[in-house]
mmCIF file of C-alpha atoms and ligand atoms in Angstrom:
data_model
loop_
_atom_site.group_PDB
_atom_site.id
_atom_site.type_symbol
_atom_site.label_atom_id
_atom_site.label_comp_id
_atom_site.label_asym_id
_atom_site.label_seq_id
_atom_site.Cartn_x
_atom_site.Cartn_y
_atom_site.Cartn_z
ATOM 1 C CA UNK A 1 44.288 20.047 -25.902
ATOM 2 C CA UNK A 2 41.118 18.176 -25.415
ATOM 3 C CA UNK A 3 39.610 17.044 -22.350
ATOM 4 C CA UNK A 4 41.073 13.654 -22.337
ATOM 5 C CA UNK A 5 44.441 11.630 -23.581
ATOM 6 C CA UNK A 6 43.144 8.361 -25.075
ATOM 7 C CA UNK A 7 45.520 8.142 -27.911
ATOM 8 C CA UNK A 8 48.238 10.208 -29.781
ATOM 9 C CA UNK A 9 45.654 10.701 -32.586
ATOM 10 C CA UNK A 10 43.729 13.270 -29.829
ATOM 11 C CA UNK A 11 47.309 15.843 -30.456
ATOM 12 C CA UNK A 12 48.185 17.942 -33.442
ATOM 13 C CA UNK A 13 51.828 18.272 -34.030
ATOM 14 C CA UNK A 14 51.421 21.607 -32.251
ATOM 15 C CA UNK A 15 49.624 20.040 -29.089
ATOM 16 C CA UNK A 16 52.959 17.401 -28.901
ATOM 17 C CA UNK A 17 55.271 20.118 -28.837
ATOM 18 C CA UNK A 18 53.375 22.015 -26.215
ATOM 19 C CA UNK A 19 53.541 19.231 -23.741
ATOM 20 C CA UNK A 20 57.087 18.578 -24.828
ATOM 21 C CA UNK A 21 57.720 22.640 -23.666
ATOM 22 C CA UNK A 22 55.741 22.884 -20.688
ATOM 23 C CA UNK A 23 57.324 19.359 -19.574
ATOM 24 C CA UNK A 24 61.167 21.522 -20.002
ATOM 25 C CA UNK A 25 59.577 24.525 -18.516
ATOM 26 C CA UNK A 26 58.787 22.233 -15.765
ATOM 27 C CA UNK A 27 61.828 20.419 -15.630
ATOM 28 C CA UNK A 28 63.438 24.151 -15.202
ATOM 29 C CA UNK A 29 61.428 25.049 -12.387
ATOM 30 C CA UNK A 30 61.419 22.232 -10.208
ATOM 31 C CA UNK A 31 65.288 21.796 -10.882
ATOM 32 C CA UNK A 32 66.266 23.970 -7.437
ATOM 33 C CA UNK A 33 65.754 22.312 -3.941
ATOM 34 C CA UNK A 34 61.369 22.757 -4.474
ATOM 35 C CA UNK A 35 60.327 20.088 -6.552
ATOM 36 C CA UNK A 36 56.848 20.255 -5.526
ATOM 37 C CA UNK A 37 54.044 22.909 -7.283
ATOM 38 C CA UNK A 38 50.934 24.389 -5.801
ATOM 39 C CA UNK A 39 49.420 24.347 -8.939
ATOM 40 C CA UNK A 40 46.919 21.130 -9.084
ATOM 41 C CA UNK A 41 46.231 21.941 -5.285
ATOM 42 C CA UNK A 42 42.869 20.256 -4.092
ATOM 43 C CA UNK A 43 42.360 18.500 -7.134
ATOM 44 C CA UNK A 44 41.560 14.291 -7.031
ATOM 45 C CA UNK A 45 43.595 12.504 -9.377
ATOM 46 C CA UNK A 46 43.216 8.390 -9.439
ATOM 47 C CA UNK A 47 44.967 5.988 -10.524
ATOM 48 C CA UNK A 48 42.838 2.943 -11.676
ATOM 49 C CA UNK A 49 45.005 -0.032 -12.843
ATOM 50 C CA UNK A 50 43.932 -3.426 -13.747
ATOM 51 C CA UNK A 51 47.211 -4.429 -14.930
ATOM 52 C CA UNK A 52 50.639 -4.346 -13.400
ATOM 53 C CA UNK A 53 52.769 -1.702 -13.247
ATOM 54 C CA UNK A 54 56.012 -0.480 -11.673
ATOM 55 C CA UNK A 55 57.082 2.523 -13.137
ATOM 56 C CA UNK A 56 54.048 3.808 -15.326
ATOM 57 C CA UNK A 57 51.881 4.027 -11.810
ATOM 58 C CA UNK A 58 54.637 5.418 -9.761
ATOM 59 C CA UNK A 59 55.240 8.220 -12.070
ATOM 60 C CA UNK A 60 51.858 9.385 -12.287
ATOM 61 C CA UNK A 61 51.480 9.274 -8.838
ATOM 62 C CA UNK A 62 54.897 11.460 -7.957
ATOM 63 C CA UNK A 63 53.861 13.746 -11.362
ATOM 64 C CA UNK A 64 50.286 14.370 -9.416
ATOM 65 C CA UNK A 65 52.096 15.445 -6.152
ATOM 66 C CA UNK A 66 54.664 17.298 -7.600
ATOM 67 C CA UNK A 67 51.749 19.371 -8.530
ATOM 68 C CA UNK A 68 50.074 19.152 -5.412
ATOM 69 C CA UNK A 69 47.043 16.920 -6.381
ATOM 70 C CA UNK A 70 45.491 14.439 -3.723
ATOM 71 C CA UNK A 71 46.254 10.917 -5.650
ATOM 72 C CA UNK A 72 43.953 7.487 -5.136
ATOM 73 C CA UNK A 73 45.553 4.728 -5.967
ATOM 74 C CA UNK A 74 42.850 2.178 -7.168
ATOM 75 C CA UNK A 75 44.480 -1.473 -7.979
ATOM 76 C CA UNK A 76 42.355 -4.010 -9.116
ATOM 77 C CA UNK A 77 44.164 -6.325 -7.536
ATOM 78 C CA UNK A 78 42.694 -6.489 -3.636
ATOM 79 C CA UNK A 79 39.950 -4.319 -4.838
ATOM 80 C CA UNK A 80 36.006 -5.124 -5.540
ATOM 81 C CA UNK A 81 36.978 -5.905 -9.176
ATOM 82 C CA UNK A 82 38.010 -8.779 -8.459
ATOM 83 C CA UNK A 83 34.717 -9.916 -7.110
ATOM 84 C CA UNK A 84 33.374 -8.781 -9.967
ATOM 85 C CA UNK A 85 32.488 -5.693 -10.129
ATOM 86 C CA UNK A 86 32.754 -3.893 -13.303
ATOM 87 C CA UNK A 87 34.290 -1.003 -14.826
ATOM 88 C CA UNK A 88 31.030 0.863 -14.483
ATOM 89 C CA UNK A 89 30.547 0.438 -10.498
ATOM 90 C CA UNK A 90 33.818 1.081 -10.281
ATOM 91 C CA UNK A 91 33.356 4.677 -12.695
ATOM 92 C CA UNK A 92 30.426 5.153 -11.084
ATOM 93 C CA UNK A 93 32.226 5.555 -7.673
ATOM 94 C CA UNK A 94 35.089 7.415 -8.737
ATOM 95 C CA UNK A 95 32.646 9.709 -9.924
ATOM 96 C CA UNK A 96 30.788 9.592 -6.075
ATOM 97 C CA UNK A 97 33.881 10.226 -4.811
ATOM 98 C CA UNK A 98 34.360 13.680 -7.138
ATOM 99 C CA UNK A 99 37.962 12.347 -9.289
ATOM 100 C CA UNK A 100 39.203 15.207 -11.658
ATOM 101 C CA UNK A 101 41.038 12.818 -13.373
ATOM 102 C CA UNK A 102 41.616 9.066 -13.815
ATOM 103 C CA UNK A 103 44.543 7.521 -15.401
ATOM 104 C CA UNK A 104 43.883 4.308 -16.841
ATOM 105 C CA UNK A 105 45.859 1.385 -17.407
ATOM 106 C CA UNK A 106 43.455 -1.767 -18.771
ATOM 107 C CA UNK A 107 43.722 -5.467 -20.264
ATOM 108 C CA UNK A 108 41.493 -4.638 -23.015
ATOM 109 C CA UNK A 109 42.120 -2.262 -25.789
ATOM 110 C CA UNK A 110 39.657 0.889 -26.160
ATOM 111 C CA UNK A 111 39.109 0.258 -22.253
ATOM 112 C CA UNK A 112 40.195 4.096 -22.016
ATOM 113 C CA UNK A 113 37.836 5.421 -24.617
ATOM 114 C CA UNK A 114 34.726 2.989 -23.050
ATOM 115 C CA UNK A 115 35.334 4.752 -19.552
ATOM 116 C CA UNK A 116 35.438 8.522 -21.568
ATOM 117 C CA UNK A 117 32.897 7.857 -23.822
ATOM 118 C CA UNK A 118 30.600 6.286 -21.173
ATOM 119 C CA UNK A 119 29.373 9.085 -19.296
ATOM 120 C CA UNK A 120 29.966 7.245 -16.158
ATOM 121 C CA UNK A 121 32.412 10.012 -14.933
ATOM 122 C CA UNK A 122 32.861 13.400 -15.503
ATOM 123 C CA UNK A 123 36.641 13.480 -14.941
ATOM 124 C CA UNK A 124 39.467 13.839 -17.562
ATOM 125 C CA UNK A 125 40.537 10.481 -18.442
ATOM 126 C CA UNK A 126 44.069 9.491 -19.377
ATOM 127 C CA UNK A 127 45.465 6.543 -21.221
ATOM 128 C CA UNK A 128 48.033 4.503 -19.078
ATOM 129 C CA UNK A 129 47.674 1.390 -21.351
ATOM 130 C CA UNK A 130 44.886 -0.036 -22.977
ATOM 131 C CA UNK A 131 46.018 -3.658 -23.940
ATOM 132 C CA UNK A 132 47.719 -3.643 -27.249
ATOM 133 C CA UNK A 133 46.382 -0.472 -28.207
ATOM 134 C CA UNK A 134 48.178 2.648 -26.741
ATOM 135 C CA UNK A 135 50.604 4.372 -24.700
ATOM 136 C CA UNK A 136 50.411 7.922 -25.241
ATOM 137 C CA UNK A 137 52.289 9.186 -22.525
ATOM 138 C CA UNK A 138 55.355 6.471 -22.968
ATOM 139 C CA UNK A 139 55.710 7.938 -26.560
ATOM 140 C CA UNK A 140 55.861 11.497 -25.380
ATOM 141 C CA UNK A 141 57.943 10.802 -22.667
ATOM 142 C CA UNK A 142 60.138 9.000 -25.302
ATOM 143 C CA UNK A 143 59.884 11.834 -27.852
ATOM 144 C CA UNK A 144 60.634 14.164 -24.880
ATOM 145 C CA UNK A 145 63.966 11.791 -24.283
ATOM 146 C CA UNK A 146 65.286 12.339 -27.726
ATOM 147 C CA UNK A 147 64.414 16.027 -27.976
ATOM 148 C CA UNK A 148 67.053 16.495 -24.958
ATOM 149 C CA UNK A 149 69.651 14.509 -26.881
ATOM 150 C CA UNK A 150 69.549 15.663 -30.134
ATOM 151 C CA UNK A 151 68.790 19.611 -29.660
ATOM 152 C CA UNK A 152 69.247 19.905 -33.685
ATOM 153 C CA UNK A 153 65.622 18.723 -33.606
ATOM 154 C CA UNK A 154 63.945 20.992 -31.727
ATOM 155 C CA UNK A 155 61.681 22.127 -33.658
ATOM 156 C CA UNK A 156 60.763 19.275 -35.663
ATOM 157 C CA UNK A 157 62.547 15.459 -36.388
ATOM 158 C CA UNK A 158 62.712 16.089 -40.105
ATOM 159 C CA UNK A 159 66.144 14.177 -41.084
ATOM 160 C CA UNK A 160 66.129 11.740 -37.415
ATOM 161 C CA UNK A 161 66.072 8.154 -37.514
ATOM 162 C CA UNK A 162 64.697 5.583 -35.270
ATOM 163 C CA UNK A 163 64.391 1.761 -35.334
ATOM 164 C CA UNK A 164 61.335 0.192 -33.011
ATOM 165 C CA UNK A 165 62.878 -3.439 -32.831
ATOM 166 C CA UNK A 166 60.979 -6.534 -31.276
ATOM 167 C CA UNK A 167 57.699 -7.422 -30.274
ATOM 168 C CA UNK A 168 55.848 -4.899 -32.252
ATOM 169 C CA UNK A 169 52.960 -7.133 -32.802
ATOM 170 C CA UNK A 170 51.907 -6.682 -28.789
ATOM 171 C CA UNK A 171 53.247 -3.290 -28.046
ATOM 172 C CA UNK A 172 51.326 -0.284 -27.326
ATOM 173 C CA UNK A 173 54.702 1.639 -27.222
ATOM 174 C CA UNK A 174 55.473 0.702 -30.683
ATOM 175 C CA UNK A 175 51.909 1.935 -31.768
ATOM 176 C CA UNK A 176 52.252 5.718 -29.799
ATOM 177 C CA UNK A 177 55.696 5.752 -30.641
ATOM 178 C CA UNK A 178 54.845 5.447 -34.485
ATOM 179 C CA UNK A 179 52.068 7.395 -34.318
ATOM 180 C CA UNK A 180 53.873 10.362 -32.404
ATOM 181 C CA UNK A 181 57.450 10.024 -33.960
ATOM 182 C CA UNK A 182 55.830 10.144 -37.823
ATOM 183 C CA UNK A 183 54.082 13.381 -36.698
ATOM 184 C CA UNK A 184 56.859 15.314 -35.026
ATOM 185 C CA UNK A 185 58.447 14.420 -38.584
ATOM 186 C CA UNK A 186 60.731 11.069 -37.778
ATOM 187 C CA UNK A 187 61.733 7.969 -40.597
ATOM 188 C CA UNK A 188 60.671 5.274 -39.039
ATOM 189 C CA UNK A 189 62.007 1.745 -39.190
ATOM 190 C CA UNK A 190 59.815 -0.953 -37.637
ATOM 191 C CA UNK A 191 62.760 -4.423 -37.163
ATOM 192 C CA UNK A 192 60.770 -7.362 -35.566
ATOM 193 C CA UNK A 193 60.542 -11.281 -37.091
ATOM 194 C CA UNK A 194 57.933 -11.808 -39.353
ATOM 195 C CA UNK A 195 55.482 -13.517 -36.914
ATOM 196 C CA UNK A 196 55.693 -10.466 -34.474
ATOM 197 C CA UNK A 197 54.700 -7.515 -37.047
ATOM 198 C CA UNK A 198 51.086 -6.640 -37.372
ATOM 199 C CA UNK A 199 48.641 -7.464 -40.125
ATOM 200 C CA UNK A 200 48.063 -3.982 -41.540
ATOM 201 C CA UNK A 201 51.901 -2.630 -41.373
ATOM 202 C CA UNK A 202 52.661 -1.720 -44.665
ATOM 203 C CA UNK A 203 49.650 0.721 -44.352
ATOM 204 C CA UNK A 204 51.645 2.004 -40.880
ATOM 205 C CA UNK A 205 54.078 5.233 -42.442
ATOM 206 C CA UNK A 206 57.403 3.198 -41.958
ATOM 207 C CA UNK A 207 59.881 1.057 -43.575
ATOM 208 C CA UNK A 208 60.224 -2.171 -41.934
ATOM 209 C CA UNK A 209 62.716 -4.626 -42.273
ATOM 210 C CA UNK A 210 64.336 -8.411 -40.818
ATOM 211 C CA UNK A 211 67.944 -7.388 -40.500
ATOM 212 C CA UNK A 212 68.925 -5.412 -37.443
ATOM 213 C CA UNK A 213 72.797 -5.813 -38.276
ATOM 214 C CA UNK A 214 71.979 -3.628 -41.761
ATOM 215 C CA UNK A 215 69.702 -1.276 -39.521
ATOM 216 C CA UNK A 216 71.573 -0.306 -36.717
ATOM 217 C CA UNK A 217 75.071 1.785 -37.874
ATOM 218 C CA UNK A 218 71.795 4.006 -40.491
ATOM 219 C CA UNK A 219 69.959 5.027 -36.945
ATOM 220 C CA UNK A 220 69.882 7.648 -34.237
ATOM 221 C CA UNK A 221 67.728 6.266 -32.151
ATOM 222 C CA UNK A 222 67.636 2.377 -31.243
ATOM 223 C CA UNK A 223 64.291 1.403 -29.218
ATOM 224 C CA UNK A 224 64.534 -1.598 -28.377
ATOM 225 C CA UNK A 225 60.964 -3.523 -26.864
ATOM 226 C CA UNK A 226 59.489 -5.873 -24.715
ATOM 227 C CA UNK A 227 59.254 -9.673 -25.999
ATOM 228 C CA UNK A 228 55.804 -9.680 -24.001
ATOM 229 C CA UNK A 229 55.335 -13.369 -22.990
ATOM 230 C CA UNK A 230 52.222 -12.701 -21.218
ATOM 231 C CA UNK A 231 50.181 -11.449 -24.030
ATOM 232 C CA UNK A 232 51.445 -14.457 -26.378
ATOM 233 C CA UNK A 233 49.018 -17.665 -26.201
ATOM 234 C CA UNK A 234 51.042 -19.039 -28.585
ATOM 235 C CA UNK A 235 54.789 -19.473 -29.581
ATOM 236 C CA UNK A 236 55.796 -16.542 -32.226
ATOM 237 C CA UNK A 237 59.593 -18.005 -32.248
ATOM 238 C CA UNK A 238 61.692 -20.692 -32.494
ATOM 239 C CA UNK A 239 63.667 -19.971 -29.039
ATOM 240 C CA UNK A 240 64.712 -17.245 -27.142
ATOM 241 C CA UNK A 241 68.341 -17.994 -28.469
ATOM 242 C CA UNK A 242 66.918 -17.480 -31.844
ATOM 243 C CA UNK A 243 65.172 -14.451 -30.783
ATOM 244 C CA UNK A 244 67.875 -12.814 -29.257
ATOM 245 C CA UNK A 245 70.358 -13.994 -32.340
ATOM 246 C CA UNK A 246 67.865 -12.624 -34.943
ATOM 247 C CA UNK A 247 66.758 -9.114 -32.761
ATOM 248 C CA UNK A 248 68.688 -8.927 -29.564
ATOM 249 C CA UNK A 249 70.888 -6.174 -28.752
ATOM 250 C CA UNK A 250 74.145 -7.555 -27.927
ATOM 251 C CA UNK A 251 77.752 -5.779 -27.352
ATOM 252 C CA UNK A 252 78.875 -6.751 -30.824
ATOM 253 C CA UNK A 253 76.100 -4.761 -32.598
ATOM 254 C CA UNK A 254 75.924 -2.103 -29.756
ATOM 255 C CA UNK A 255 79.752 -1.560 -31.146
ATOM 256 C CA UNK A 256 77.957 -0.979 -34.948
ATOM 257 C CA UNK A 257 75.964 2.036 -33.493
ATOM 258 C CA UNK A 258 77.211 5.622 -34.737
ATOM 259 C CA UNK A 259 78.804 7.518 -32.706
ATOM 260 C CA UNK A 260 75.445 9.558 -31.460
ATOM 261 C CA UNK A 261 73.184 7.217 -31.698
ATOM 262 C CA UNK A 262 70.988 6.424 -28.429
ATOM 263 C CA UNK A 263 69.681 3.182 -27.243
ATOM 264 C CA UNK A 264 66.115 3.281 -25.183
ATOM 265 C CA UNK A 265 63.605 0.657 -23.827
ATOM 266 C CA UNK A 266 60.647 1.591 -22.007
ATOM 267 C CA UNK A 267 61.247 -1.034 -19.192
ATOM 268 C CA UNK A 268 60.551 -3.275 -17.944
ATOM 269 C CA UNK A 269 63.855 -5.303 -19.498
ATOM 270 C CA UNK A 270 64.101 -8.403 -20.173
ATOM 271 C CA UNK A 271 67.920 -8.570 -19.612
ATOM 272 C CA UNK A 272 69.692 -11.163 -22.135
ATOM 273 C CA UNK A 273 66.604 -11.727 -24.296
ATOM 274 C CA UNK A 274 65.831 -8.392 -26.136
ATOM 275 C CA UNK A 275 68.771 -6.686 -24.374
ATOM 276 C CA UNK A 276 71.939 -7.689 -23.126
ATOM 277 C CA UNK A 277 73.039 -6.401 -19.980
ATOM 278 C CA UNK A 278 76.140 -4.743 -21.173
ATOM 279 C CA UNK A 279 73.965 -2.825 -23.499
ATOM 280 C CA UNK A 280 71.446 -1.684 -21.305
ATOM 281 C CA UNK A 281 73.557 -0.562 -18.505
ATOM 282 C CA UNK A 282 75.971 0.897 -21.516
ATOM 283 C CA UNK A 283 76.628 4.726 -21.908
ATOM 284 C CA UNK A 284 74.198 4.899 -24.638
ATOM 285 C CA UNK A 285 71.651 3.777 -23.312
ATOM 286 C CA UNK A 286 69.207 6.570 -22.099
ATOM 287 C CA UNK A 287 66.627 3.963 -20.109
ATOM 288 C CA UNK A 288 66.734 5.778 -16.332
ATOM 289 C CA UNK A 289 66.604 9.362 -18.058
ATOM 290 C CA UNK A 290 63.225 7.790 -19.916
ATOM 291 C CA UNK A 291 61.982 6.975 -16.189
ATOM 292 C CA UNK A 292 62.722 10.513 -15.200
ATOM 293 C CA UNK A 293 61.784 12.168 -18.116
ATOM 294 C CA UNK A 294 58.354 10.188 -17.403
ATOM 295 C CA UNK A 295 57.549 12.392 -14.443
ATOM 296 C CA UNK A 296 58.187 15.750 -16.311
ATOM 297 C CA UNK A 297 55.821 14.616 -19.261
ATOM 298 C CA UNK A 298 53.453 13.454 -17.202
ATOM 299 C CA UNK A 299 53.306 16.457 -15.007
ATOM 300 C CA UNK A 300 52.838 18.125 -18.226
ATOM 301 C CA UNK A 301 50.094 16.266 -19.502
ATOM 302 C CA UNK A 302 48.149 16.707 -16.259
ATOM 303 C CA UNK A 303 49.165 20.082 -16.235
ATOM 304 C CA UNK A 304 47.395 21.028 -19.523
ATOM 305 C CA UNK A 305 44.521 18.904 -18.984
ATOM 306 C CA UNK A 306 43.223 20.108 -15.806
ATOM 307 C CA UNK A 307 43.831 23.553 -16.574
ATOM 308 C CA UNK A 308 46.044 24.399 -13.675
ATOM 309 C CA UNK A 309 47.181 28.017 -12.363
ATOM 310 C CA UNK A 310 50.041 29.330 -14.516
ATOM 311 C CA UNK A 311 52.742 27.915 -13.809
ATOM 312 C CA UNK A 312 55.206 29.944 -12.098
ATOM 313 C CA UNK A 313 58.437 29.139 -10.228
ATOM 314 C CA UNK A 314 56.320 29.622 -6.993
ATOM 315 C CA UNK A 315 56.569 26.875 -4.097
ATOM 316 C CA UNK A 316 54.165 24.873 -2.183
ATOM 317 C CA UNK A 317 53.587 26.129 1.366
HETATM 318 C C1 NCD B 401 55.228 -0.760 -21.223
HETATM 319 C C2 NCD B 401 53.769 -1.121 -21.084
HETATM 320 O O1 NCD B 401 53.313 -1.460 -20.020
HETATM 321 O O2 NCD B 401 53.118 -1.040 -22.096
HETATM 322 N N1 NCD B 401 55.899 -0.463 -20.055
HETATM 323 C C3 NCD B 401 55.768 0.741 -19.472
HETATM 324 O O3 NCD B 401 54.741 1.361 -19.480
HETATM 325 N N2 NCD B 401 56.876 1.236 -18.889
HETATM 326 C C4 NCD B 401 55.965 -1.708 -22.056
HETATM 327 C C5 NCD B 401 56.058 -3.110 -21.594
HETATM 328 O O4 NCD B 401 55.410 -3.535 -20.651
HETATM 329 O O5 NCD B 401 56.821 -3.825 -22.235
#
């Protein structure tokens, strides 16, 4: 792997499946009464978020101690950014204060790349969010998720199939997940209204379609999204009735799902609009193994960036 995750593009197929293995070797070894790792021991990793987060930031954070790192937790919110001072001061003293790693999470798409490509810093950079753009840890953590379900695809999702339904148009997790679920091999289905699919989809390798009743009993996998309110400036439907009658999961199509199939969400849910709550709190749905699976994948990721001891079943003093 590279020195930095900016985007799915950065991993081969190969590179995917490593993280996906170290993530269940780790997942193995911290499964007994340790859960913590000596392994990133005296290493700096920050967290530098200009946008909220819950469960994204926590997760890095416990990933980083799990493996012993010292973890910063920079929000822009309270901080010097918000008088003003930009991404570069704030680089700049990262880099003072000698970070080995930054995770990222940004407004603005390519803000990841900007801070890598800058020379600003000399730490590995990682890509929490970058506005619309990308989520490349979500989609392995979700790749990760359906790997543990559906053992028959170990090596490879040849034959699986997955719907990414909603708010396409403003999701970074639709754009990782596509870009990471075509390469392990997936058949992608991309459900959203009209108004929320990009320009440029048909050039995306998926099929997409407007009817999530003809969809649903044909999939495996059911990922449902975000209708992300706060990145629309205008209105992209009618009414959230009609949004949730059109591309909501309800218990009536829940009930069309094969027998198998799962149901994720990467959270934060908007309970009644893209989801009902009997669906999300259903036994298909797979949304709290997602949040742990999060940790595992990320301590993976940070694992193989920052080229830590071998990992070994040893525990922390
Ligand atoms: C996603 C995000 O922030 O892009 N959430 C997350 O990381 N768990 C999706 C979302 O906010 O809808």
């Amino acid at each position: 792997m590279r020195k930095h995750l900016l985007s799915i593009n950065d991993l081969s197929r190969a590179d995917a499946f490593e993280i996906l293995d170290t993530a269940g070797a780790l997942a193995k070894i911290t499964d007994g009464p340790v859960k913590k790792l000596p392994t990133l021991r005296g290493l700096s990793i920050v967290n530098l978020f200009f946008e909220d987060s819950t469960r994204t930031r926590i997760s890095f954070e416990s990933a980083a101690k799990r493996l012993s790192a010292d973890v910063i937790n920079f929000s822009a919110k309270g901080s010097s950014v918000s008088k003003g001072e930009s991404l570069k001061d704030t680089a700049q003293t990262l880099q003072a204060m000698g970070a080995d790693a930054v995770i990222i999470r940004h407004g603005a798409s390519g803000a990841a790349q900007r801070l890598a490509d800058s020379g600003w810093i000399s730490a590995s950079v990682i890509n929490a969010g970058d506005g619309t753009h990308e989520h490349p840890t979500q989609a392995l953590l979700d790749a990760y998720t359906i790997r543990s379900r559906f053992p028959q695809y170990v090596s490879g999702f040849e034959g699986l199939r997955v719907a990414i339904v909603g708010d396409v148009l403003h999701s970074r997790v639709a754009r990782s997940n596509v870009l990471l679920l075509t390469k392990l091999g997936a058949k992608l289905t991309l459900v959203a209204p009209p108004t929320l699919l990009p320009v440029g989809v048909t050039e995306w390798n998926v099929d997409v379609s407007f009817d999530l009743d003809a969809v649903i009993p044909e999939v495996d996998v059911l990922m449902l999204l975000r209708v992300q309110s706060e990145r629309m400036k205008e209105s992209f439907f009618p009414s959230e009735r009609e949004y949730s009658r059109g591309y909501g999961l309800d218990s009536r199509r829940l009930n069309t799902l094969s027998e198998s199939a799962i149901v994720m969400h990467p959270g934060p849910m908007n309970r009644g609009l893209e989801i009902s709550a009997e669906s999300a709190d259903s036994h298909r749905s797979v949304v709290l193994a997602q949040v742990a699976n999060g940790v595992l994948v990320r301590m993976a990721v940070l694992y193989q960036l920052l080229g830590g001891a071998r990992l070994t079943g040893e525990a922390s003093a």
